[in-house]
Coordinates of N, CA and C in Angstrom, one line a residue:
X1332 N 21.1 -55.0 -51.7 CA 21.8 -55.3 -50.5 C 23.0 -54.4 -50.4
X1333 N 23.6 -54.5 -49.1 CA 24.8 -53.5 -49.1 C 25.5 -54.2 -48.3
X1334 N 26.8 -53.8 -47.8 CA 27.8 -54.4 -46.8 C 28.2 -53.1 -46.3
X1335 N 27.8 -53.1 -44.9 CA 28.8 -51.5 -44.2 C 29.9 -52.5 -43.2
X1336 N 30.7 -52.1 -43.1 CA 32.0 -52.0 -42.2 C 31.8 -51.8 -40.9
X1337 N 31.7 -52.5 -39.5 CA 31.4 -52.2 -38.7 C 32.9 -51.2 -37.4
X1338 N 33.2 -52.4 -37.0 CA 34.7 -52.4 -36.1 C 35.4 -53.8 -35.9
X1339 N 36.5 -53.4 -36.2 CA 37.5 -54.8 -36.3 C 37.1 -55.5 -37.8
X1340 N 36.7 -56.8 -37.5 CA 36.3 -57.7 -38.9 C 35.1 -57.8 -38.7
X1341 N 34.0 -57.0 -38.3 CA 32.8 -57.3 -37.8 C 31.8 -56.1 -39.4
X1342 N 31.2 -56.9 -39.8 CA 30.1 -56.1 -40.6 C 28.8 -56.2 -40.9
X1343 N 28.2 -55.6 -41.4 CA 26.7 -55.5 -41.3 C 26.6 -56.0 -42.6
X1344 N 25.7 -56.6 -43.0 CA 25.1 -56.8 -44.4 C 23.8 -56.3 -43.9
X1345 N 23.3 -56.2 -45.1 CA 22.0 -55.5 -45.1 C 21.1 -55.9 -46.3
X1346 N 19.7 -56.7 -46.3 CA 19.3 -56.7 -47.2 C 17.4 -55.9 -47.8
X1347 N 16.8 -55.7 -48.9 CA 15.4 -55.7 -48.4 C 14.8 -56.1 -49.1
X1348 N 13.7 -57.0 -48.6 CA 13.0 -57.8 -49.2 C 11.8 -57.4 -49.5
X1349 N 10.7 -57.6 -50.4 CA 9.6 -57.3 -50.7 C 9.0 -58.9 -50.2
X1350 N 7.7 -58.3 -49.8 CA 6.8 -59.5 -48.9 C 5.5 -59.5 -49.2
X1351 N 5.0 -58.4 -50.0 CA 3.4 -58.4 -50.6 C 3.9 -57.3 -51.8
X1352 N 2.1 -57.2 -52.2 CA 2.5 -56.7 -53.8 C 2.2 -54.9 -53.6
X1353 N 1.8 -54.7 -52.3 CA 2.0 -52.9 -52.3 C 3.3 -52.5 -52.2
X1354 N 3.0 -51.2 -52.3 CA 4.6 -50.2 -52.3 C 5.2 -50.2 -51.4
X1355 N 4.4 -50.5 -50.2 CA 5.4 -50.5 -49.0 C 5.1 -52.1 -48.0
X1356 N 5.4 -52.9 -49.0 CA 5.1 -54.1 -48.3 C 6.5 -54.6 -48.5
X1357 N 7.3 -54.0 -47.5 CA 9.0 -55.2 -48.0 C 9.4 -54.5 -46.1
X1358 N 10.3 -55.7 -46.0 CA 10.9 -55.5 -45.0 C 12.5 -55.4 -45.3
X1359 N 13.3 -55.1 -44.1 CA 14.6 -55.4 -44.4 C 15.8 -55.9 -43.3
X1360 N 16.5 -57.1 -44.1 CA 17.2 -57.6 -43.0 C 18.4 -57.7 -42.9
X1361 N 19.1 -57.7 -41.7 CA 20.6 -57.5 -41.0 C 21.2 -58.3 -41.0
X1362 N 22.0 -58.5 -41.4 CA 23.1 -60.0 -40.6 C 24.7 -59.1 -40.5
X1363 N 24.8 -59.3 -39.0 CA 26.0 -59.0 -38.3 C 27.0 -60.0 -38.0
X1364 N 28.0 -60.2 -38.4 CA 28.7 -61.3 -38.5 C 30.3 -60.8 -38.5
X1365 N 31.0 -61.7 -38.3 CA 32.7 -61.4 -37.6 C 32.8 -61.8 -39.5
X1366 N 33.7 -61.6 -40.1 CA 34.7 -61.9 -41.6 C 36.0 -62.6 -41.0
X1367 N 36.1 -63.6 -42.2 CA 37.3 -64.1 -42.4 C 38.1 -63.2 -43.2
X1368 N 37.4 -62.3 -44.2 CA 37.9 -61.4 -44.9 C 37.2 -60.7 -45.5
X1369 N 36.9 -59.8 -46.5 CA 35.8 -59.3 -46.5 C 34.9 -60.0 -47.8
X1370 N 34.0 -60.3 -47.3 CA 32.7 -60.8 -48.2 C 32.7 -62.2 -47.8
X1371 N 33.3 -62.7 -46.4 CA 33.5 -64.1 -46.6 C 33.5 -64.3 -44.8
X1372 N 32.0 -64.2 -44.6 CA 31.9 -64.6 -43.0 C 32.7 -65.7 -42.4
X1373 N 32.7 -65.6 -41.5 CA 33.2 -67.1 -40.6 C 31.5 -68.2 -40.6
X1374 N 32.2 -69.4 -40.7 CA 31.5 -70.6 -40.1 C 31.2 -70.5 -39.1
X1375 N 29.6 -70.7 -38.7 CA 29.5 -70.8 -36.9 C 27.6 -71.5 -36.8
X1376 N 27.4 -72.8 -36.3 CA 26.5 -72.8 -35.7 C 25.7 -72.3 -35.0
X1377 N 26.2 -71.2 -34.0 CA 25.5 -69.9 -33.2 C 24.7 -68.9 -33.7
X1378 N 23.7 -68.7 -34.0 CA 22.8 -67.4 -34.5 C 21.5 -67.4 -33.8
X1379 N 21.5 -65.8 -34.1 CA 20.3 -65.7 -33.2 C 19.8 -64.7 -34.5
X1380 N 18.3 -64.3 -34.2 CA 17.6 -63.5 -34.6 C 16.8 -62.3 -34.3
X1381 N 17.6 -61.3 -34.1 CA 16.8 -60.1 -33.4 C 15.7 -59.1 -33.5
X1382 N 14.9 -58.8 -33.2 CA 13.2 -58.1 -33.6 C 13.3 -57.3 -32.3
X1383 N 13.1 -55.7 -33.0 CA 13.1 -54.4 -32.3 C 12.0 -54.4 -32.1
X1384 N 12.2 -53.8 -31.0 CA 10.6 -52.7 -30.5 C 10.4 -51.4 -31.0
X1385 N 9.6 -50.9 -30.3 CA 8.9 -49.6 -30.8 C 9.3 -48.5 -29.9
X1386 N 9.9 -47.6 -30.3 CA 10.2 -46.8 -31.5 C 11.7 -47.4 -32.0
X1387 N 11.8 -47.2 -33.0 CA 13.9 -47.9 -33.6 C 13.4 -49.0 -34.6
X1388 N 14.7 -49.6 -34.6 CA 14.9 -50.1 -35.5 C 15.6 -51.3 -35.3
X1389 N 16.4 -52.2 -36.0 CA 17.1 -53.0 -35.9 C 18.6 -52.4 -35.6
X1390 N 18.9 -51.3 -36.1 CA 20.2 -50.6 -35.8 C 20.1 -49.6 -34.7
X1391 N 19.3 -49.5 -34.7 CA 18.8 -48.5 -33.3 C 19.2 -49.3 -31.5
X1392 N 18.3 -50.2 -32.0 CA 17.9 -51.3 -30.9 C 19.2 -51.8 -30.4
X1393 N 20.0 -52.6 -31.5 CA 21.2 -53.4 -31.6 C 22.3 -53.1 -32.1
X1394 N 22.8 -52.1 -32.6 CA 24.0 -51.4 -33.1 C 24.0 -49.7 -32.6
X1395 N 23.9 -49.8 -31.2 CA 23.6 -48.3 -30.7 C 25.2 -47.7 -31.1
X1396 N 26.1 -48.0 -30.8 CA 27.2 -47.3 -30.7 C 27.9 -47.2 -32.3
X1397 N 27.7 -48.0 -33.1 CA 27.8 -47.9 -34.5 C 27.4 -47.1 -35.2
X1398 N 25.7 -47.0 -35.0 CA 25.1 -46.1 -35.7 C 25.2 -44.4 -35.2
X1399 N 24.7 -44.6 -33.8 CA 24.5 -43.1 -33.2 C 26.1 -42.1 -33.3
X1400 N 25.8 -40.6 -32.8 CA 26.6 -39.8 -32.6 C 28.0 -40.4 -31.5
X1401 N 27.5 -40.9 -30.9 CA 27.8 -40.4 -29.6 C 28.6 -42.3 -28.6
X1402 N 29.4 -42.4 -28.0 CA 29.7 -43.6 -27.5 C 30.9 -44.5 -28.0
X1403 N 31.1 -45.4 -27.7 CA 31.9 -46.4 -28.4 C 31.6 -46.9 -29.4
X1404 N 32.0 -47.1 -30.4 CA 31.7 -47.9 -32.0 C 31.4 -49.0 -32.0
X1405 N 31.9 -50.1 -31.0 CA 31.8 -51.7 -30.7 C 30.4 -51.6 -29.7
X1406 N 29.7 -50.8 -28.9 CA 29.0 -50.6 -28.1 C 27.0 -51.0 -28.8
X1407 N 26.9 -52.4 -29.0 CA 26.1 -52.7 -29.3 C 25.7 -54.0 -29.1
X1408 N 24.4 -55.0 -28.6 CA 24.7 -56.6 -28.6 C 25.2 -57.2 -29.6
X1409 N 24.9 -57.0 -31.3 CA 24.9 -57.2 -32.0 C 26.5 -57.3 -32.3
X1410 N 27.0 -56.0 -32.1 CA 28.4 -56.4 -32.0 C 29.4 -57.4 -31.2
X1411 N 28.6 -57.1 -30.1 CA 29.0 -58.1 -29.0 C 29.1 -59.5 -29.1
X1412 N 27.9 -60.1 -30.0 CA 27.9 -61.1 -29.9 C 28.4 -61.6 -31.3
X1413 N 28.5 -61.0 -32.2 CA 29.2 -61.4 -33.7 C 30.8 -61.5 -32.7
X1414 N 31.8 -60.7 -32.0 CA 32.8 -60.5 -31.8 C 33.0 -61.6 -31.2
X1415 N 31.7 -62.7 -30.3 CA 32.2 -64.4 -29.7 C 31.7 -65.3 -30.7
X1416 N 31.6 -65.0 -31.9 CA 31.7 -66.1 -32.9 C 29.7 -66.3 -33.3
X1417 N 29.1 -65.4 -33.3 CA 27.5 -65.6 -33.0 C 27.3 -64.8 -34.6
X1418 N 26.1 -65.0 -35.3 CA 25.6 -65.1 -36.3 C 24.6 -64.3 -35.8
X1419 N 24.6 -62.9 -36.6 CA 23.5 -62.2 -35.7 C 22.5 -61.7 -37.0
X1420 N 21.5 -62.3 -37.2 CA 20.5 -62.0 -38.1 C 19.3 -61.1 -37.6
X1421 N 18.9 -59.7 -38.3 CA 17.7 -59.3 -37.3 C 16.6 -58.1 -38.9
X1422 N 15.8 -58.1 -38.1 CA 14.6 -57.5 -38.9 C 14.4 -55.9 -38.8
X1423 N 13.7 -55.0 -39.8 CA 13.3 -54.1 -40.0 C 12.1 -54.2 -40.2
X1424 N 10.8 -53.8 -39.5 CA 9.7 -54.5 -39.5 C 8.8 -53.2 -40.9
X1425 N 8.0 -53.8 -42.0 CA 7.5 -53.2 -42.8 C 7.1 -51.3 -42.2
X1426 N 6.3 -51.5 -41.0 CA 6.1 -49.9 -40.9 C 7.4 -49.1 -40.6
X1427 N 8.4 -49.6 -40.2 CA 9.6 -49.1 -40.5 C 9.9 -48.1 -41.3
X1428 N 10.0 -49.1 -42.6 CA 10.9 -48.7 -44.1 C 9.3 -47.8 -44.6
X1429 N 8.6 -46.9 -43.3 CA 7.0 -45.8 -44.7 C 8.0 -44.9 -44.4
X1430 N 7.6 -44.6 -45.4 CA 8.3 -42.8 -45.6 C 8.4 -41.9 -44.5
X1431 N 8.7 -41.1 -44.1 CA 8.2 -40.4 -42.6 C 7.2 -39.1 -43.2
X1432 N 7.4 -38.7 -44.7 CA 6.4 -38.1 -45.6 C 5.3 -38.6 -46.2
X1433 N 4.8 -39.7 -45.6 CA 4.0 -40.3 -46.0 C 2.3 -39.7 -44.8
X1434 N 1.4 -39.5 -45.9 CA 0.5 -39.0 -45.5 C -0.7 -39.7 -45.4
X1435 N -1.0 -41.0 -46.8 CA -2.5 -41.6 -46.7 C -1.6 -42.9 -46.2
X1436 N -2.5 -43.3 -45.2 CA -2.5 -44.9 -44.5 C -3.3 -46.0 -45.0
X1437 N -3.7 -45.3 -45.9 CA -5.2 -46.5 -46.3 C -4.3 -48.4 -46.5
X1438 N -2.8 -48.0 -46.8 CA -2.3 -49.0 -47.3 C -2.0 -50.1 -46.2
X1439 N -2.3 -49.6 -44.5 CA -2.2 -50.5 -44.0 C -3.0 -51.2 -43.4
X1440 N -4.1 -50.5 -43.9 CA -5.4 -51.1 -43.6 C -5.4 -53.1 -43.0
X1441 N -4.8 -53.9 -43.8 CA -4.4 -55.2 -43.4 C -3.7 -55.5 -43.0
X1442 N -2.3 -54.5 -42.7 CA -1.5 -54.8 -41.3 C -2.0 -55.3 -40.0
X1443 N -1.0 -55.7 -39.3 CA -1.4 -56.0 -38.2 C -0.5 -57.1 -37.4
X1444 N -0.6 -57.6 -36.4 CA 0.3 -59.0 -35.2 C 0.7 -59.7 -36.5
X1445 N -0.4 -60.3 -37.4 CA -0.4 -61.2 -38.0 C 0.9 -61.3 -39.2
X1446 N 0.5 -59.8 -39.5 CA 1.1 -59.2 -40.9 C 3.0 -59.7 -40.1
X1447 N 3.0 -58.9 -39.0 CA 4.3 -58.5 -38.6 C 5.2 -60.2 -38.4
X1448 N 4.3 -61.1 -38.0 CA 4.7 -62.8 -37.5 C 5.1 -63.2 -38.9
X1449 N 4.2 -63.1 -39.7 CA 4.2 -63.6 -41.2 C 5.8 -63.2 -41.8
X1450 N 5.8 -61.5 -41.6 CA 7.4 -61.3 -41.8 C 8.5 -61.8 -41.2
X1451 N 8.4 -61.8 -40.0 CA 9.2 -62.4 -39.1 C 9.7 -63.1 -40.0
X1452 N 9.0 -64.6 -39.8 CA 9.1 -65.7 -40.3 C 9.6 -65.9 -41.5
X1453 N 9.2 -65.0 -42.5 CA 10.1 -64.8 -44.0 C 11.3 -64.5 -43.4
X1454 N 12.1 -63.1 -42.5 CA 13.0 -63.0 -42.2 C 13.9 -64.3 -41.9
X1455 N 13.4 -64.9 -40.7 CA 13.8 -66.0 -40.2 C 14.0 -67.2 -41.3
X1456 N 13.2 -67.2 -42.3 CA 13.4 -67.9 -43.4 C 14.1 -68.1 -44.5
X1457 N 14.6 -66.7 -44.4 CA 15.7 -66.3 -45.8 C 17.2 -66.6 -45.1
X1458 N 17.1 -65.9 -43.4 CA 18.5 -66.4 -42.3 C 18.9 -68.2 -42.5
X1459 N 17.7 -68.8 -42.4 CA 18.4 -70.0 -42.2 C 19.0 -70.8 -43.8
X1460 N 17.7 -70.2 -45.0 CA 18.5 -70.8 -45.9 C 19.7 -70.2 -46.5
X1461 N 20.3 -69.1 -46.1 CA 21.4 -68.5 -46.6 C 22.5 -69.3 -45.7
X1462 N 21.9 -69.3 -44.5 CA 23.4 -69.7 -43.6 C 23.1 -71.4 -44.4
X1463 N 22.4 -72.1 -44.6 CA 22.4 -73.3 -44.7 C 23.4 -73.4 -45.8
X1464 N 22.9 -72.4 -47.1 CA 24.1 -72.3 -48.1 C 25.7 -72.2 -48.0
X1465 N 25.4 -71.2 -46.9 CA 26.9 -70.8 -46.6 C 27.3 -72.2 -46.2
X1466 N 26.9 -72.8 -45.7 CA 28.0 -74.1 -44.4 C 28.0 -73.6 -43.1
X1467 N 26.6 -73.0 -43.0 CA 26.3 -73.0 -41.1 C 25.7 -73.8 -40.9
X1468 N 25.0 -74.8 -41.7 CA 23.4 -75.7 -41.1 C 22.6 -74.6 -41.5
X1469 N 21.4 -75.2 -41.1 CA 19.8 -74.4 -41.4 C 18.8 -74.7 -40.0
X1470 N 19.6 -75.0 -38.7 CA 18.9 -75.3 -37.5 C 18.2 -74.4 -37.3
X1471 N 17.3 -73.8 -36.4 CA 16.0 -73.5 -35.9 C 17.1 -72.4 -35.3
X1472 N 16.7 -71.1 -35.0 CA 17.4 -69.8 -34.6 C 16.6 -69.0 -33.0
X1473 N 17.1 -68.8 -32.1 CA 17.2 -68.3 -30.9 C 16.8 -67.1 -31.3
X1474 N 15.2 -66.5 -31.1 CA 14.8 -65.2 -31.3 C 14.9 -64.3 -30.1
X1475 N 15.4 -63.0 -30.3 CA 15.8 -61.7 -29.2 C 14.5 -61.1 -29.4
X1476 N 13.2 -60.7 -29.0 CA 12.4 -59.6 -28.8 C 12.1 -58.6 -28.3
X1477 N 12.6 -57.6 -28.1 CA 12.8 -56.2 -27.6 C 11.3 -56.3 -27.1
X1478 N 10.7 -55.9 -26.1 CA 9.7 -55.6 -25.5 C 9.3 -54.3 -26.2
X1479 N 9.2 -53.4 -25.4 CA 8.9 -51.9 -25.8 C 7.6 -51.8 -27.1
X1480 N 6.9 -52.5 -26.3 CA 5.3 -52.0 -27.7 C 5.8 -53.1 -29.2
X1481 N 6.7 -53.9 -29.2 CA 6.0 -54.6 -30.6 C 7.5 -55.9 -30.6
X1482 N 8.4 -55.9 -30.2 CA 9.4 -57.5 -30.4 C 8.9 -58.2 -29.6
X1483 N 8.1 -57.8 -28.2 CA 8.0 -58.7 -27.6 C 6.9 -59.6 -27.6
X1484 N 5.6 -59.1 -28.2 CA 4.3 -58.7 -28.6 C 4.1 -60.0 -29.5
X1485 N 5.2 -59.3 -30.8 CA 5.3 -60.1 -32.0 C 5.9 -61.3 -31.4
X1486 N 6.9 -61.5 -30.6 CA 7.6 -62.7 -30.2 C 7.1 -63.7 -29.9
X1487 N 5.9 -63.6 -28.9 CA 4.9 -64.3 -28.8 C 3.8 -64.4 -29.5
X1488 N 3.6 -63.9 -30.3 CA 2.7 -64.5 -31.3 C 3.1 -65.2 -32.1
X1489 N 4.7 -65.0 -32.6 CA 5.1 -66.1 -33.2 C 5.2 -67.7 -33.2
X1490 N 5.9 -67.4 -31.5 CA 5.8 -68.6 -30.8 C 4.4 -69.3 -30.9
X1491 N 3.3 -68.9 -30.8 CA 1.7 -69.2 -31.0 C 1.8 -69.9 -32.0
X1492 N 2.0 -69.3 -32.9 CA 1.9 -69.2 -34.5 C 2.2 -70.6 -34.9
X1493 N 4.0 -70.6 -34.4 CA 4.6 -71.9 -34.6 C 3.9 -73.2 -34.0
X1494 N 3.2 -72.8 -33.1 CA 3.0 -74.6 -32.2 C 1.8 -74.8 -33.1
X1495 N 1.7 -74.4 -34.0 CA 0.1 -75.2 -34.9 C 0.6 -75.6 -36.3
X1496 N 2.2 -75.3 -36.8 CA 3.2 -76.0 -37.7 C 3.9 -77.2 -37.0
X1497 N 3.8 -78.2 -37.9 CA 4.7 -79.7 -37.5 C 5.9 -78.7 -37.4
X1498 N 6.7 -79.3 -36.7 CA 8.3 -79.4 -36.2 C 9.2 -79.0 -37.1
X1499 N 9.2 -79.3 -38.4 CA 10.4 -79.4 -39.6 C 10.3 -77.6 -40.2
X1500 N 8.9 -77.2 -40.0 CA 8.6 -76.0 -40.3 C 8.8 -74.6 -39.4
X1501 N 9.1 -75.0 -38.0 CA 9.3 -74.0 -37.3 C 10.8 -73.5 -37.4
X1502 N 10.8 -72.1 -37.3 CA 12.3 -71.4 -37.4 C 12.7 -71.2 -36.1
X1503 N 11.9 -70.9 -35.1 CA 12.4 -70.7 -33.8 C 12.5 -72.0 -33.0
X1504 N 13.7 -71.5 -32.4 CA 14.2 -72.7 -31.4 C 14.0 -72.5 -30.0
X1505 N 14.2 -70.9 -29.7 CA 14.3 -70.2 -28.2 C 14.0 -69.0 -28.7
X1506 N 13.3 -68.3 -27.3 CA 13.1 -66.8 -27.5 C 13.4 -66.6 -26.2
X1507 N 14.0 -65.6 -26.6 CA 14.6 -64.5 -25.5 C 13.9 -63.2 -25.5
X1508 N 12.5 -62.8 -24.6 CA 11.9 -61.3 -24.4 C 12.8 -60.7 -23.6
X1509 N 13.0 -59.7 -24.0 CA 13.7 -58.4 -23.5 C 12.9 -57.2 -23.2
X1510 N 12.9 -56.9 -21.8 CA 11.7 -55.6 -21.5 C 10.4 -55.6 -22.1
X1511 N 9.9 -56.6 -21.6 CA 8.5 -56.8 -22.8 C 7.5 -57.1 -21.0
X1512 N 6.4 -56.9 -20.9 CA 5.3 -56.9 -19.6 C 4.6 -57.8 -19.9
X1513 N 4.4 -58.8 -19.3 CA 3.6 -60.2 -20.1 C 2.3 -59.9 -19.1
X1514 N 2.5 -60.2 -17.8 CA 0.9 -59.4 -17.1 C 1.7 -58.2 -16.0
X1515 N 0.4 -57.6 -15.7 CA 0.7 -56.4 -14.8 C 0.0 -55.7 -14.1
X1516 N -0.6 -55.0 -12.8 CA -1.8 -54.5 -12.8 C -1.9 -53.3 -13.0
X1517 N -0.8 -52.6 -13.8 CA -1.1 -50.7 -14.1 C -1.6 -51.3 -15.4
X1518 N -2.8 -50.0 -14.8 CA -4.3 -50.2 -15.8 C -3.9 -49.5 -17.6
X1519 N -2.9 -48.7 -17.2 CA -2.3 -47.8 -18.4 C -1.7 -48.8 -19.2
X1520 N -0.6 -49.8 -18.9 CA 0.1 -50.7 -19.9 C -1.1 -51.8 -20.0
X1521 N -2.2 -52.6 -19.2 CA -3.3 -53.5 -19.9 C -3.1 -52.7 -20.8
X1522 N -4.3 -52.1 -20.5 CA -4.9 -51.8 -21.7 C -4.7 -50.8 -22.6
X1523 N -2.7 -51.0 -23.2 CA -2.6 -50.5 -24.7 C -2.5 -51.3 -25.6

């Protein structure tokens, strides 16, 4: 895990988790959050959990001005919303973290919606019992889904996923799709 320094009292933690027993089966996750000081977030009931689309990343998607060249340094939701007191937890989805030198695929052979909900849900899983340790609660978390070919995709399959778990098991409480095409009649976006 790491801690980067964002702007003001605002920082990134960063962690990554292994999720199956191949080499590239781990994901990795964010928590954006305001400090009381350093290593010692603020208390807040408010969190949400964010899931990028395709192409980017979790810092791509939600820390545009942090990470990139170019813009304001606070210039991101994630910053945004850690700066009104919000708990911002969000994901790096497994195909993410392959190597970009990476040549045989055979390893993803069982990827897939399923693969990606499954992580989610670890994600979402590790957010709530950390905050629960901290002294935030462990309530049910408000998911962000970036549209763009895969947050929004995955978002609702989660949601699916969840309504066939009793109540005490589900992590999501709300989802918020962002640029995501639920129906449409350009024949190019059906059918990708």
């Amino acid at each position: 895990w790491a801690r980067h320094p964002l702007v003001n009292n605002i920082v990134r933690y960063s962690y990554t988790l292994r999720v199956g027993p191949g080499e590239y089966d781990k994901v990795r996750l964010h928590r954006v959050v305001k400090e009381i000081k350093p290593y010692r977030p603020i208390r807040t009931r408010k969190a949400v959990f964010a899931l990028h689309g395709v192409p980017g990343n979790f810092n791509q998607w939600f820390l545009v001005g942090a990470v990139g060249p170019s813009g304001p340094p606070n210039h991101g939701m994630a910053i945004y919303l850690a700066e009104n007191d919000v708990d911002v937890w969000g994901i790096d989805q497994a195909y993410y973290l392959v190597p970009p030198e990476t040549t045989d695929f055979s390893f993803m052979a069982n990827w897939g919606i399923q693969f990606d909900v499954d992580n989610l849900r670890t994600g979402m899983a590790v957010a709530r019992k950390t905050r629960q340790f901290t002294g935030n609660g462990c309530g049910q978390m408000t998911l962000i889904g970036l549209g763009h070919n895969g947050g929004g995709v995955t978002g609702y399959a989660a949601l699916n996923h969840e309504t066939q778990l009793p109540r005490h098991s589900r992590h999501i409480g709300a989802f918020i799709p962002i640029a995501g095409i639920f129906k449409t009649d350009n024949r190019d976006w059906r059918d990708y």
